[in-house]
mmCIF file of N, CA and C and ligand atoms in Angstrom:
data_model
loop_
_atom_site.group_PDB
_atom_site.id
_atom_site.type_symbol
_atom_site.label_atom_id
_atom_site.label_comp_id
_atom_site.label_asym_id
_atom_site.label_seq_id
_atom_site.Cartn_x
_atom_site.Cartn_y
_atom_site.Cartn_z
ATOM 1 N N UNK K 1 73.866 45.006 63.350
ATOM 2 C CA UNK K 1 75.080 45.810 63.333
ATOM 3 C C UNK K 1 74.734 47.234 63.752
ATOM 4 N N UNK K 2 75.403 47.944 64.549
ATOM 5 C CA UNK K 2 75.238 49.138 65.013
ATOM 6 C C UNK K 2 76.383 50.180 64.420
ATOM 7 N N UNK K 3 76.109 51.313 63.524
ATOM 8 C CA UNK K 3 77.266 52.056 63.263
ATOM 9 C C UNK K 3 76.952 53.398 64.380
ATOM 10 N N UNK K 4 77.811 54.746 64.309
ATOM 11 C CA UNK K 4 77.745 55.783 65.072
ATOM 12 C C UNK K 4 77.931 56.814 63.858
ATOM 13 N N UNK K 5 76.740 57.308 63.340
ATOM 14 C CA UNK K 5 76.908 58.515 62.726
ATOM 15 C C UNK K 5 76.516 59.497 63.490
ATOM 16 N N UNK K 6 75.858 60.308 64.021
ATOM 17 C CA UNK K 6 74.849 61.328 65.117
ATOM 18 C C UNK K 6 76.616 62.050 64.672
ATOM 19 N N UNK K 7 76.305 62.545 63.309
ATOM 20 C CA UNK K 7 77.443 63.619 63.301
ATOM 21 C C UNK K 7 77.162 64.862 63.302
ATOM 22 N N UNK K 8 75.440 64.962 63.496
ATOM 23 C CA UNK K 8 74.643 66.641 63.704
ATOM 24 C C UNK K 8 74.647 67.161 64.801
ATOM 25 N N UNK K 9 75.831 66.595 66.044
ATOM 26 C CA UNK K 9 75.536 67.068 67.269
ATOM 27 C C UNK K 9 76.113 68.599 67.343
ATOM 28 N N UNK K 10 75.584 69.440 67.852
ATOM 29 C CA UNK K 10 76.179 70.725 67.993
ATOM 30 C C UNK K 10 76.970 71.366 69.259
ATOM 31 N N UNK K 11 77.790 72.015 69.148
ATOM 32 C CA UNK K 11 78.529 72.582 70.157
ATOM 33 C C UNK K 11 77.753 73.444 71.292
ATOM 34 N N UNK K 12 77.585 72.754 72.733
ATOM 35 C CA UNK K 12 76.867 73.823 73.534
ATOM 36 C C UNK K 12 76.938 75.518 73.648
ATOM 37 N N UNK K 13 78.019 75.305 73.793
ATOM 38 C CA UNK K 13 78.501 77.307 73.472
ATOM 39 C C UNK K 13 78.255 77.625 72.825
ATOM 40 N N UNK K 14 77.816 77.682 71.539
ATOM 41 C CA UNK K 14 77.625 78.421 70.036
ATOM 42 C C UNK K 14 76.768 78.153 69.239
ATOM 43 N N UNK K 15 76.400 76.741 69.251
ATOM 44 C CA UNK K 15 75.523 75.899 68.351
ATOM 45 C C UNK K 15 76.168 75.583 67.128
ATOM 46 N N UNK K 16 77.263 75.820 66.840
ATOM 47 C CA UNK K 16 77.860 75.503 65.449
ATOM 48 C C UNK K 16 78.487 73.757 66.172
ATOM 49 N N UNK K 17 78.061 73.135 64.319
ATOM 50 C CA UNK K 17 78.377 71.718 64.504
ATOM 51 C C UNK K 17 79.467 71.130 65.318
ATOM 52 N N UNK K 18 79.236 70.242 65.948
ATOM 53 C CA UNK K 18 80.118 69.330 66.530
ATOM 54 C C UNK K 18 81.298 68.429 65.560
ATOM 55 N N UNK K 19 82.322 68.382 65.360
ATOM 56 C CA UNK K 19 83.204 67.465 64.468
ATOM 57 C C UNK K 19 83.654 66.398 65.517
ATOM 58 N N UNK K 20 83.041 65.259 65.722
ATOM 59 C CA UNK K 20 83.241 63.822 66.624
ATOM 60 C C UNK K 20 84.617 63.403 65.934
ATOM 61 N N UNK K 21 85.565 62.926 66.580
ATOM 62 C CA UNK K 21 86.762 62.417 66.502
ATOM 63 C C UNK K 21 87.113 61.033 67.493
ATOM 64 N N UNK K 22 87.920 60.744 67.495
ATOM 65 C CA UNK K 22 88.301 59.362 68.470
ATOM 66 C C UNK K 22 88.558 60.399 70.063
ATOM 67 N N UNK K 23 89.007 60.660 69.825
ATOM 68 C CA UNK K 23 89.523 61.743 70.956
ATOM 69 C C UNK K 23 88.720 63.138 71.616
ATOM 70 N N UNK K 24 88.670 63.704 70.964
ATOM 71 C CA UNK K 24 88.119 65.209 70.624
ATOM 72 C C UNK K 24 86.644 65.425 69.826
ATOM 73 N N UNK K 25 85.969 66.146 70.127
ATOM 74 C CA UNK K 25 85.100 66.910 69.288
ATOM 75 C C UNK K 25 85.457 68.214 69.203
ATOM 76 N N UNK K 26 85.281 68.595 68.304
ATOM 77 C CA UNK K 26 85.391 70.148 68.191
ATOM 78 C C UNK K 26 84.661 71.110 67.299
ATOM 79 N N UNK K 27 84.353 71.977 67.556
ATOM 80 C CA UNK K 27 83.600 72.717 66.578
ATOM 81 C C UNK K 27 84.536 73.796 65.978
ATOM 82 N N UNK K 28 83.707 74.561 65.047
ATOM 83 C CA UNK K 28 84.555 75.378 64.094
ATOM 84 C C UNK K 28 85.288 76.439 64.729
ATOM 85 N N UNK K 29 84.457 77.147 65.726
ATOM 86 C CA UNK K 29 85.204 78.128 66.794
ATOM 87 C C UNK K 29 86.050 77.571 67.763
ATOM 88 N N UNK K 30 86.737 76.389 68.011
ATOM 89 C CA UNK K 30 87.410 75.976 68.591
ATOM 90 C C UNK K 30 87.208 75.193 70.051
ATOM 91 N N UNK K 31 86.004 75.352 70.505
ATOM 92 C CA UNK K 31 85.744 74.494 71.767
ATOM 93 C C UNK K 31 85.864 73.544 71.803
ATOM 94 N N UNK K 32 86.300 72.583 72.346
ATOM 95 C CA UNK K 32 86.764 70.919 72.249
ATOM 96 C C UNK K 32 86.008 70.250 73.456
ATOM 97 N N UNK K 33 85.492 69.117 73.302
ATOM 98 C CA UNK K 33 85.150 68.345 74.073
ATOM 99 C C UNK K 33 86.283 66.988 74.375
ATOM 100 N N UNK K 34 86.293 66.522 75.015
ATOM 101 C CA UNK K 34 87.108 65.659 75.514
ATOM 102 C C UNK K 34 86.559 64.446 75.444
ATOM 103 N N UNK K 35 87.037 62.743 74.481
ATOM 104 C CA UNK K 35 86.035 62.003 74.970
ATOM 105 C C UNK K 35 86.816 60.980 76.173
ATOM 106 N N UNK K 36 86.361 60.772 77.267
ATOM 107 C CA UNK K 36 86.858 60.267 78.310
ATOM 108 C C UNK K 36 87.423 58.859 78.313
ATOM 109 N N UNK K 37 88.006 58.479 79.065
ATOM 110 C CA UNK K 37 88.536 56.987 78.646
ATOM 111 C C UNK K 37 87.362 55.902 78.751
ATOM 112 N N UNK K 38 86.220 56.100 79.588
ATOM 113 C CA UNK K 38 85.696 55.279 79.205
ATOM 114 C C UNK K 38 84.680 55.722 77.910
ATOM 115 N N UNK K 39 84.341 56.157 77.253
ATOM 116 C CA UNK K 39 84.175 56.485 75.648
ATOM 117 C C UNK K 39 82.883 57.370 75.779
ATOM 118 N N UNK K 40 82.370 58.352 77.166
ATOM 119 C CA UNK K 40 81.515 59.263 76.557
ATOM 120 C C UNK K 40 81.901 60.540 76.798
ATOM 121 N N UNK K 41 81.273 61.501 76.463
ATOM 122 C CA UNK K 41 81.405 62.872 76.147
ATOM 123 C C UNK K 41 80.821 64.044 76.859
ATOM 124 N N UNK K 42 81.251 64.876 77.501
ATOM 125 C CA UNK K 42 80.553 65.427 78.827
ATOM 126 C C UNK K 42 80.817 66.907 78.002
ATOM 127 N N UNK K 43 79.313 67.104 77.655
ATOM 128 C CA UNK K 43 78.804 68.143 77.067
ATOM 129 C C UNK K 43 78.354 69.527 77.674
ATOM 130 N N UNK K 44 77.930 69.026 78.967
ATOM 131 C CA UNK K 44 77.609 70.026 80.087
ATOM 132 C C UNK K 44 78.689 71.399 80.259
ATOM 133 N N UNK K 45 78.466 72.706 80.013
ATOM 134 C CA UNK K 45 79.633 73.623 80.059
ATOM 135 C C UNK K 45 79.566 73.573 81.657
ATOM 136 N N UNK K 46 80.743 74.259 82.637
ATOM 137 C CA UNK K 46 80.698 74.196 83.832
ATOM 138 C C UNK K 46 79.710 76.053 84.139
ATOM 139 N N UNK K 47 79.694 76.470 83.315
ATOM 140 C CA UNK K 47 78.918 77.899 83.757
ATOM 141 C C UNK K 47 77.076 77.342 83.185
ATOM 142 N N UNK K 48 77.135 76.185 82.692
ATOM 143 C CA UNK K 48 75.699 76.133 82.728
ATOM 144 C C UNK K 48 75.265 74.957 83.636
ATOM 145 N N UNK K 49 75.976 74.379 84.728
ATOM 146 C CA UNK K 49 75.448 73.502 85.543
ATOM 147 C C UNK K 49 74.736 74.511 86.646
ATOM 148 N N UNK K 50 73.717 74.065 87.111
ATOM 149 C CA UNK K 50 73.160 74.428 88.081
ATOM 150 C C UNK K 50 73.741 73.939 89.627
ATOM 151 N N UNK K 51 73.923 72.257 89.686
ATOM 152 C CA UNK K 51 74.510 72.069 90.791
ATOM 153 C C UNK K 51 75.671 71.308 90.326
ATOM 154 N N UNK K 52 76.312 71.235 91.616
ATOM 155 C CA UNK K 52 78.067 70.260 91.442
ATOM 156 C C UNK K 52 78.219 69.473 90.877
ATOM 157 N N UNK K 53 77.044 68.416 90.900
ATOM 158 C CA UNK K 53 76.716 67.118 90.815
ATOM 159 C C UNK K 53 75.006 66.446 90.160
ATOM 160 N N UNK K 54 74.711 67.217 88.761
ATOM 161 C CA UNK K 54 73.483 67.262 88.480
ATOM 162 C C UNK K 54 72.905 65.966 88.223
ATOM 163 N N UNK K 55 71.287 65.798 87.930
ATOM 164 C CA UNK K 55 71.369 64.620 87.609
ATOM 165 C C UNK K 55 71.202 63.305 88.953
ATOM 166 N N UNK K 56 71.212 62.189 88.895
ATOM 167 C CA UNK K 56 71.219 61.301 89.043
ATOM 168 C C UNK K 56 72.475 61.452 90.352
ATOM 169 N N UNK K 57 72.525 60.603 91.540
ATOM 170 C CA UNK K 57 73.830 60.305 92.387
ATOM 171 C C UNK K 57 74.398 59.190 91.629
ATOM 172 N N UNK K 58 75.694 59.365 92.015
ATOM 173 C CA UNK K 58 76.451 57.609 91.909
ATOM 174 C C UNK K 58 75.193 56.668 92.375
ATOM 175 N N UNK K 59 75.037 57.002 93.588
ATOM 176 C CA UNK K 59 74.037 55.805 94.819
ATOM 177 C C UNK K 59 72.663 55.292 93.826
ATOM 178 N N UNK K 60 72.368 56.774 93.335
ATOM 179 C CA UNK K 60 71.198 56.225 92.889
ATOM 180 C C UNK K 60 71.447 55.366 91.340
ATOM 181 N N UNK K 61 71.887 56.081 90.933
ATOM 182 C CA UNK K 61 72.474 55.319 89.332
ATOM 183 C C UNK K 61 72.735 53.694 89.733
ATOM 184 N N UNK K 62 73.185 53.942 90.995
ATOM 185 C CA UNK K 62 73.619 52.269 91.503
ATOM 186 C C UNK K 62 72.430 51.248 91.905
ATOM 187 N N UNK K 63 71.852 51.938 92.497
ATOM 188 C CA UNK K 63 70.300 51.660 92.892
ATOM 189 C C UNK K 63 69.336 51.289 91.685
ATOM 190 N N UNK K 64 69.207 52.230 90.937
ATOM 191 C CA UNK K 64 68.848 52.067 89.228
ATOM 192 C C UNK K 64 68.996 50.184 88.426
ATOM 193 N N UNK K 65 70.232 50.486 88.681
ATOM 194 C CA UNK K 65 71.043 49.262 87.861
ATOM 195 C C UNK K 65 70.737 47.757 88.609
ATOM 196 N N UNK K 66 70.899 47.966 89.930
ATOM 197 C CA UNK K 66 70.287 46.689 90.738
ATOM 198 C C UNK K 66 69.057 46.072 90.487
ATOM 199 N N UNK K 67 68.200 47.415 90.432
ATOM 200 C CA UNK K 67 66.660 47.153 90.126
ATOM 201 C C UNK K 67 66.049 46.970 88.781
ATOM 202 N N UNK K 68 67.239 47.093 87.979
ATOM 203 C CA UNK K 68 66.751 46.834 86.132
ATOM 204 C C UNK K 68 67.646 45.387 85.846
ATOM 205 N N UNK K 69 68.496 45.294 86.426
ATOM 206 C CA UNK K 69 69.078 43.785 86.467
ATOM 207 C C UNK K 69 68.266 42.892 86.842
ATOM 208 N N UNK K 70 67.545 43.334 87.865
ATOM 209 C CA UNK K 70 66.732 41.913 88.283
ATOM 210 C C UNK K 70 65.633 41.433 87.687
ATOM 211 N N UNK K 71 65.352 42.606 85.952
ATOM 212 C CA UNK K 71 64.480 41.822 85.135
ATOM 213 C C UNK K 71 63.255 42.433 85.309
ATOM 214 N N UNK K 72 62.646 43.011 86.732
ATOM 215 C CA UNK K 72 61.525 43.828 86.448
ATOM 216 C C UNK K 72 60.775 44.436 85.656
ATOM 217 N N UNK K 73 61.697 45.379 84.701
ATOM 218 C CA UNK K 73 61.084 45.889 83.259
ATOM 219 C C UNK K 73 61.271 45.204 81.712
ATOM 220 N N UNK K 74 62.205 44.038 81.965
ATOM 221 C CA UNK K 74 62.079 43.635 80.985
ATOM 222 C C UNK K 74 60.988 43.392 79.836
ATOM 223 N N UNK K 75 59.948 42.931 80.647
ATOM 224 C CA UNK K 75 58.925 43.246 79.452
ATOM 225 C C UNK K 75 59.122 44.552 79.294
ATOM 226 N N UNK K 76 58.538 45.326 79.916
ATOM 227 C CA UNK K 76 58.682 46.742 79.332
ATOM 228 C C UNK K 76 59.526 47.222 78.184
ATOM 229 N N UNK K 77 60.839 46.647 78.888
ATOM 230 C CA UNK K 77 61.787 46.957 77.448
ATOM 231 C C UNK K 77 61.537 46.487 76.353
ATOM 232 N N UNK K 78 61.171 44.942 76.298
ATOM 233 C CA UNK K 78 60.782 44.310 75.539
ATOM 234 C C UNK K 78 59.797 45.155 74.361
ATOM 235 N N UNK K 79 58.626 45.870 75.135
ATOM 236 C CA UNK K 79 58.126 46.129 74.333
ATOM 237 C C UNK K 79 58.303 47.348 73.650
ATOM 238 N N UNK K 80 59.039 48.472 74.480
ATOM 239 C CA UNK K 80 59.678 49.359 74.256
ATOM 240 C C UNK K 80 60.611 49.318 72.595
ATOM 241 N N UNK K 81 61.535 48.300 72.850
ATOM 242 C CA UNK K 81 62.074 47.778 71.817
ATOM 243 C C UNK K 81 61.472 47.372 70.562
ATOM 244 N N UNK K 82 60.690 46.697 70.998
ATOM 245 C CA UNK K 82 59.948 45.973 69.199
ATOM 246 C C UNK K 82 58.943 47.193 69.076
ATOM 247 N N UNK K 83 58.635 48.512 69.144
ATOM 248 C CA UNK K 83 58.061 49.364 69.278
ATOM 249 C C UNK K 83 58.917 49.933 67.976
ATOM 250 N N UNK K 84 59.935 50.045 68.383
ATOM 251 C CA UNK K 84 60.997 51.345 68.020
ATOM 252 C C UNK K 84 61.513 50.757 66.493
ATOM 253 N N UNK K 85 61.594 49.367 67.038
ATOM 254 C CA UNK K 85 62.471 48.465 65.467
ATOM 255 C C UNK K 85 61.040 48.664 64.476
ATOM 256 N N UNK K 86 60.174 48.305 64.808
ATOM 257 C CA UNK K 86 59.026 48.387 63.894
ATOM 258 C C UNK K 86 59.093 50.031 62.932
ATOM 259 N N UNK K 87 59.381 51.319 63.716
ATOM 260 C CA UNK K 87 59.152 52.189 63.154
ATOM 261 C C UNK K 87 60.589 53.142 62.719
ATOM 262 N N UNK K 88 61.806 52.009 62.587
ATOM 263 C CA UNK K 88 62.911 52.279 61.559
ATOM 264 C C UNK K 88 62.844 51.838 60.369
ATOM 265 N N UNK K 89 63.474 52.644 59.706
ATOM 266 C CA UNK K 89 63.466 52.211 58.330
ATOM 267 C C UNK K 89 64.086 50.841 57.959
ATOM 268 N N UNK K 90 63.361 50.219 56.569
ATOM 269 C CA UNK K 90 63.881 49.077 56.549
ATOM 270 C C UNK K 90 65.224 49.514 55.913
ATOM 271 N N UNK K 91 65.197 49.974 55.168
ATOM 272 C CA UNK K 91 66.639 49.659 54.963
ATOM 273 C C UNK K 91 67.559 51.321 55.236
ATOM 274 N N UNK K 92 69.098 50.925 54.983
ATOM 275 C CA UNK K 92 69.920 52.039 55.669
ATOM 276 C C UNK K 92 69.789 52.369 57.641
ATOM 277 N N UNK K 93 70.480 53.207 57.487
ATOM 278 C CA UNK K 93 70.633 53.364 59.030
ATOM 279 C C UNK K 93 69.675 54.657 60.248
ATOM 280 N N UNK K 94 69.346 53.429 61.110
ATOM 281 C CA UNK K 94 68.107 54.282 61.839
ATOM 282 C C UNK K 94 69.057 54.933 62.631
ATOM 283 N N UNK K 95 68.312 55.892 63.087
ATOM 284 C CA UNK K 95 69.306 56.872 64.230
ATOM 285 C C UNK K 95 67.878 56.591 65.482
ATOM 286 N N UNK K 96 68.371 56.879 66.179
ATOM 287 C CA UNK K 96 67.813 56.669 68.187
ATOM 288 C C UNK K 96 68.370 57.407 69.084
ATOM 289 N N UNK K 97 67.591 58.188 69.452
ATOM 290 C CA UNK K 97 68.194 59.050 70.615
ATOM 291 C C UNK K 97 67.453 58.361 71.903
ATOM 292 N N UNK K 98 67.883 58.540 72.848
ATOM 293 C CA UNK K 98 67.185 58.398 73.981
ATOM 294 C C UNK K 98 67.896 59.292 75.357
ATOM 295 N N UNK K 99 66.791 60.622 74.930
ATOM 296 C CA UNK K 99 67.354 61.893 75.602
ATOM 297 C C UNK K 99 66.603 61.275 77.712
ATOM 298 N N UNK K 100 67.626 61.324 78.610
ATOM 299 C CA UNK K 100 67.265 61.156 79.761
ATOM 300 C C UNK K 100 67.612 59.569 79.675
ATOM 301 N N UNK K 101 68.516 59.217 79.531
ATOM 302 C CA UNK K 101 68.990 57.698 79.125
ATOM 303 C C UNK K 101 69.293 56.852 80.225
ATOM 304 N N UNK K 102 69.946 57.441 80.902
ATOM 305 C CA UNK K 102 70.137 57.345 82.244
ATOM 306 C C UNK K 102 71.200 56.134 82.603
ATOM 307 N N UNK K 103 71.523 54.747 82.777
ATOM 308 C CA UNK K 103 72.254 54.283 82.516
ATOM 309 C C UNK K 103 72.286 53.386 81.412
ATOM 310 N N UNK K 104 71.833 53.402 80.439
ATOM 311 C CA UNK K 104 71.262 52.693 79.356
ATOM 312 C C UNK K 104 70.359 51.455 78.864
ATOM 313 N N UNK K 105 69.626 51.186 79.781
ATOM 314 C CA UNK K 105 69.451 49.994 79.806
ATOM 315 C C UNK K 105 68.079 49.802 78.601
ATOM 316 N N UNK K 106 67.978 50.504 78.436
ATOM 317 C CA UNK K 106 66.721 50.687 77.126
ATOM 318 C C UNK K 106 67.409 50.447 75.811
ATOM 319 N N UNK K 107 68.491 51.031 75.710
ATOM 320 C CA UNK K 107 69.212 51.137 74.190
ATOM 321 C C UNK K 107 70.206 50.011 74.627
ATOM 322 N N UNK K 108 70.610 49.429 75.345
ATOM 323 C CA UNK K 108 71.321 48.318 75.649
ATOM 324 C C UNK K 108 70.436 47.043 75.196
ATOM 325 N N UNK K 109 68.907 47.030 75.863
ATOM 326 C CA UNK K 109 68.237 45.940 75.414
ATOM 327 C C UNK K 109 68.011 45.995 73.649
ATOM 328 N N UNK K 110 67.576 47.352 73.153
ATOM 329 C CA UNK K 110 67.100 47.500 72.247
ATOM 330 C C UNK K 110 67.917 46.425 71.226
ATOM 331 N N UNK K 111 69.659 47.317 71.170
ATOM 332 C CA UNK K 111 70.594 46.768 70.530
ATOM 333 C C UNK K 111 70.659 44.826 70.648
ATOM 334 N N UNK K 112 70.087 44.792 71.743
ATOM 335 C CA UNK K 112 69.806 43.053 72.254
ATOM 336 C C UNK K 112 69.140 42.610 70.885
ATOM 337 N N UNK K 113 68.107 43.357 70.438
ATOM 338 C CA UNK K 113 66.981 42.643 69.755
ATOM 339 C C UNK K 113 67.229 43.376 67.877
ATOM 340 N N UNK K 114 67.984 44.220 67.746
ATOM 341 C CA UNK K 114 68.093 44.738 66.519
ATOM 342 C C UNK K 114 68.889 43.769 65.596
ATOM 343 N N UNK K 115 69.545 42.942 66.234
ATOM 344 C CA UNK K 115 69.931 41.566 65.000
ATOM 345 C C UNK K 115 71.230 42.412 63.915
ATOM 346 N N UNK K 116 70.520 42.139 62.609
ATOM 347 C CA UNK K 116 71.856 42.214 61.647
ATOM 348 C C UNK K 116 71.268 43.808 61.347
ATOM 349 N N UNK K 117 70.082 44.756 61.784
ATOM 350 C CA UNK K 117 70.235 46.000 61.690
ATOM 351 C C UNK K 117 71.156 47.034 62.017
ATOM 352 N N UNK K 118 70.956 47.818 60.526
ATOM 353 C CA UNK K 118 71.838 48.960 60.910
ATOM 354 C C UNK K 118 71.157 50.089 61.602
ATOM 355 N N UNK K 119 71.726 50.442 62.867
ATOM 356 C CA UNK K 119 71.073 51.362 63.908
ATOM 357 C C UNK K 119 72.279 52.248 64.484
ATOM 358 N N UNK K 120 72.238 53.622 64.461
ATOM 359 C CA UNK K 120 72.664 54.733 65.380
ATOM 360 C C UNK K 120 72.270 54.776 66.523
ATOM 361 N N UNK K 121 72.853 54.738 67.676
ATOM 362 C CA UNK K 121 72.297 55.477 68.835
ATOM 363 C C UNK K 121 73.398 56.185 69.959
ATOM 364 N N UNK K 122 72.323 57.306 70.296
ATOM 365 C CA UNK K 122 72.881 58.104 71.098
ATOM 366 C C UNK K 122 72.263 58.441 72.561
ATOM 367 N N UNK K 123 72.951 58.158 73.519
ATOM 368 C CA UNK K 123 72.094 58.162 74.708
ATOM 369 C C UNK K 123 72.455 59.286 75.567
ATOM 370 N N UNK K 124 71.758 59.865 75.840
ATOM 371 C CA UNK K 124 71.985 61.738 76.716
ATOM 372 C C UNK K 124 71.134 61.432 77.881
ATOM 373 N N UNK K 125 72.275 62.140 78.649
ATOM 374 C CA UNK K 125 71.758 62.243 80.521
ATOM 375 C C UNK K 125 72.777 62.983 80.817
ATOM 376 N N UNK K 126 71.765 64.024 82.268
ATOM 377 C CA UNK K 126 72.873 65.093 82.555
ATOM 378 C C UNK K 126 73.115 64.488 83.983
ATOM 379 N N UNK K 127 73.404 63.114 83.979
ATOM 380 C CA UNK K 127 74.208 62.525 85.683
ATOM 381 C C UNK K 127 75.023 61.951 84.764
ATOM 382 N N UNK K 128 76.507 62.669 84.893
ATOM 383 C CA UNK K 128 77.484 62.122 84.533
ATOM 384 C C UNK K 128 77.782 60.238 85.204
ATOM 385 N N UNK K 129 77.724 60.663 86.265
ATOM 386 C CA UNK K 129 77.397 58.867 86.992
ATOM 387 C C UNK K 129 76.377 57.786 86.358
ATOM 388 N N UNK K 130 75.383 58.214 85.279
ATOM 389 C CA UNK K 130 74.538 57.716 84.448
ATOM 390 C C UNK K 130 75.350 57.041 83.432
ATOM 391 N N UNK K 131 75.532 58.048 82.793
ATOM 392 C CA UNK K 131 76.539 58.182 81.411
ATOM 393 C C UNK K 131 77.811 57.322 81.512
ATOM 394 N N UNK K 132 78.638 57.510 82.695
ATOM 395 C CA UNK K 132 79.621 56.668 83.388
ATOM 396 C C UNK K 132 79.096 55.265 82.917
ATOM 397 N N UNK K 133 78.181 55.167 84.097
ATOM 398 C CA UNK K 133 77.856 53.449 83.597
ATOM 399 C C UNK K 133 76.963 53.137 82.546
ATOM 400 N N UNK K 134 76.686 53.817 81.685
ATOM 401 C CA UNK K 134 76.307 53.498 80.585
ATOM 402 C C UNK K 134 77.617 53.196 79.389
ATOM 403 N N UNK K 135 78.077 53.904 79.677
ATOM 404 C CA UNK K 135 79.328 53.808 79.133
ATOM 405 C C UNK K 135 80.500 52.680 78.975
ATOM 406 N N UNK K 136 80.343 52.160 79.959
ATOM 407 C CA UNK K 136 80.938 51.268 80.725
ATOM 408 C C UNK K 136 80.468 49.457 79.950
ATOM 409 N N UNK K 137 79.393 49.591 80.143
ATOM 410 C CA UNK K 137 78.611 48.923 79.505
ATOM 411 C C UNK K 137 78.159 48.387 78.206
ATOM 412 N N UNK K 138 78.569 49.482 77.451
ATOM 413 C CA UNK K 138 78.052 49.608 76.277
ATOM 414 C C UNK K 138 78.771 50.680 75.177
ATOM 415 N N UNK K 139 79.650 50.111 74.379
ATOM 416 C CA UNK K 139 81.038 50.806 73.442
ATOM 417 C C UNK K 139 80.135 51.335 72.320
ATOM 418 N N UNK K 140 79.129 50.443 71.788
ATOM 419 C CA UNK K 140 78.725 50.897 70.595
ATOM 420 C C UNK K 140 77.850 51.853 70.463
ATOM 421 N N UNK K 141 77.320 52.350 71.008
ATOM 422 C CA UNK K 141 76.487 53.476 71.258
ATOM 423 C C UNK K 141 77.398 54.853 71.822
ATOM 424 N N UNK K 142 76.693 56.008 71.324
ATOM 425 C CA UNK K 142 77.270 57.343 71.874
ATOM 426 C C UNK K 142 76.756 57.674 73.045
ATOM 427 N N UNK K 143 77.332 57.708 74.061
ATOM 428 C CA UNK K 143 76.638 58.539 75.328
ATOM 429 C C UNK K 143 77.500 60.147 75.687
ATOM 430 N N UNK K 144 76.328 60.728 75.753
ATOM 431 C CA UNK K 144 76.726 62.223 76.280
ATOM 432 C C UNK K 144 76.140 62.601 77.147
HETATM 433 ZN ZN1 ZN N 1 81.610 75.977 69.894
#
């Protein structure tokens, strides 16, 4: 079972806490994040992007996904995974970040192999086209 607590996220502008909602985040000074229809959260302010389009292309994110579908890293993940379950707690709920997430396919497998555990996760990448299809993919997890 996977719940979503990662309720310590903080507001980029200010650093004061994030309040996660179905809709909205917001912090105490009022900045709101928007969560998009497909269910992640674009944290990036527009005065702190460097380029238009940071991160990852559509093309490549697409490219990405072709080449992790076809099973190549699966071991990898594999082991990646029983790595991570080994060093959550047994009981109550593990939290998982996986900062540079990219389209998820690490915390997608992981969740493959976590069974009746209770696990948090949150997956961060600054290619919105990442996050997109991570998103897409995968409801139970937070992507930002
Ligand atoms: Zn704020």
């Amino acid at each position: 079972m996977t719940t979503m607590p990662f309720d310590a996220l903080a507001c980029p502008l200010d650093g004061c806490p994030l309040a996660p909602s179905e809709k909205t985040w917001r912090c105490e000074n009022g900045h709101s994040f928007d969560v998009a229809r497909q269910g992640y959260v674009h944290l990036l302010p527009v005065q702190k992007k460097r380029s238009l389009d940071p991160g990852d292309s559509k093309e490549m994110v697409a490219a990405r996904q072709r080449f992790l579908n076809a099973g190549f890293y699966t071991k990898i993940a594999e082991a990646v995974s029983n790595q991570v379950l080994q060093w959550l707690p047994s009981e109550g709920t593990g939290s998982i970040l996986d900062a540079g997430s990219g389209e998820g396919y690490y915390l997608r497998h992981l969740a493959s192999l976590a069974g009746a555990r209770d696990i948090s996760m949150i997956g961060v990448d600054i290619s919105k086209w990442a996050v997109l299809a991570a998103a897409k993919q995968d409801k139970q997890t937070r992507w930002v």
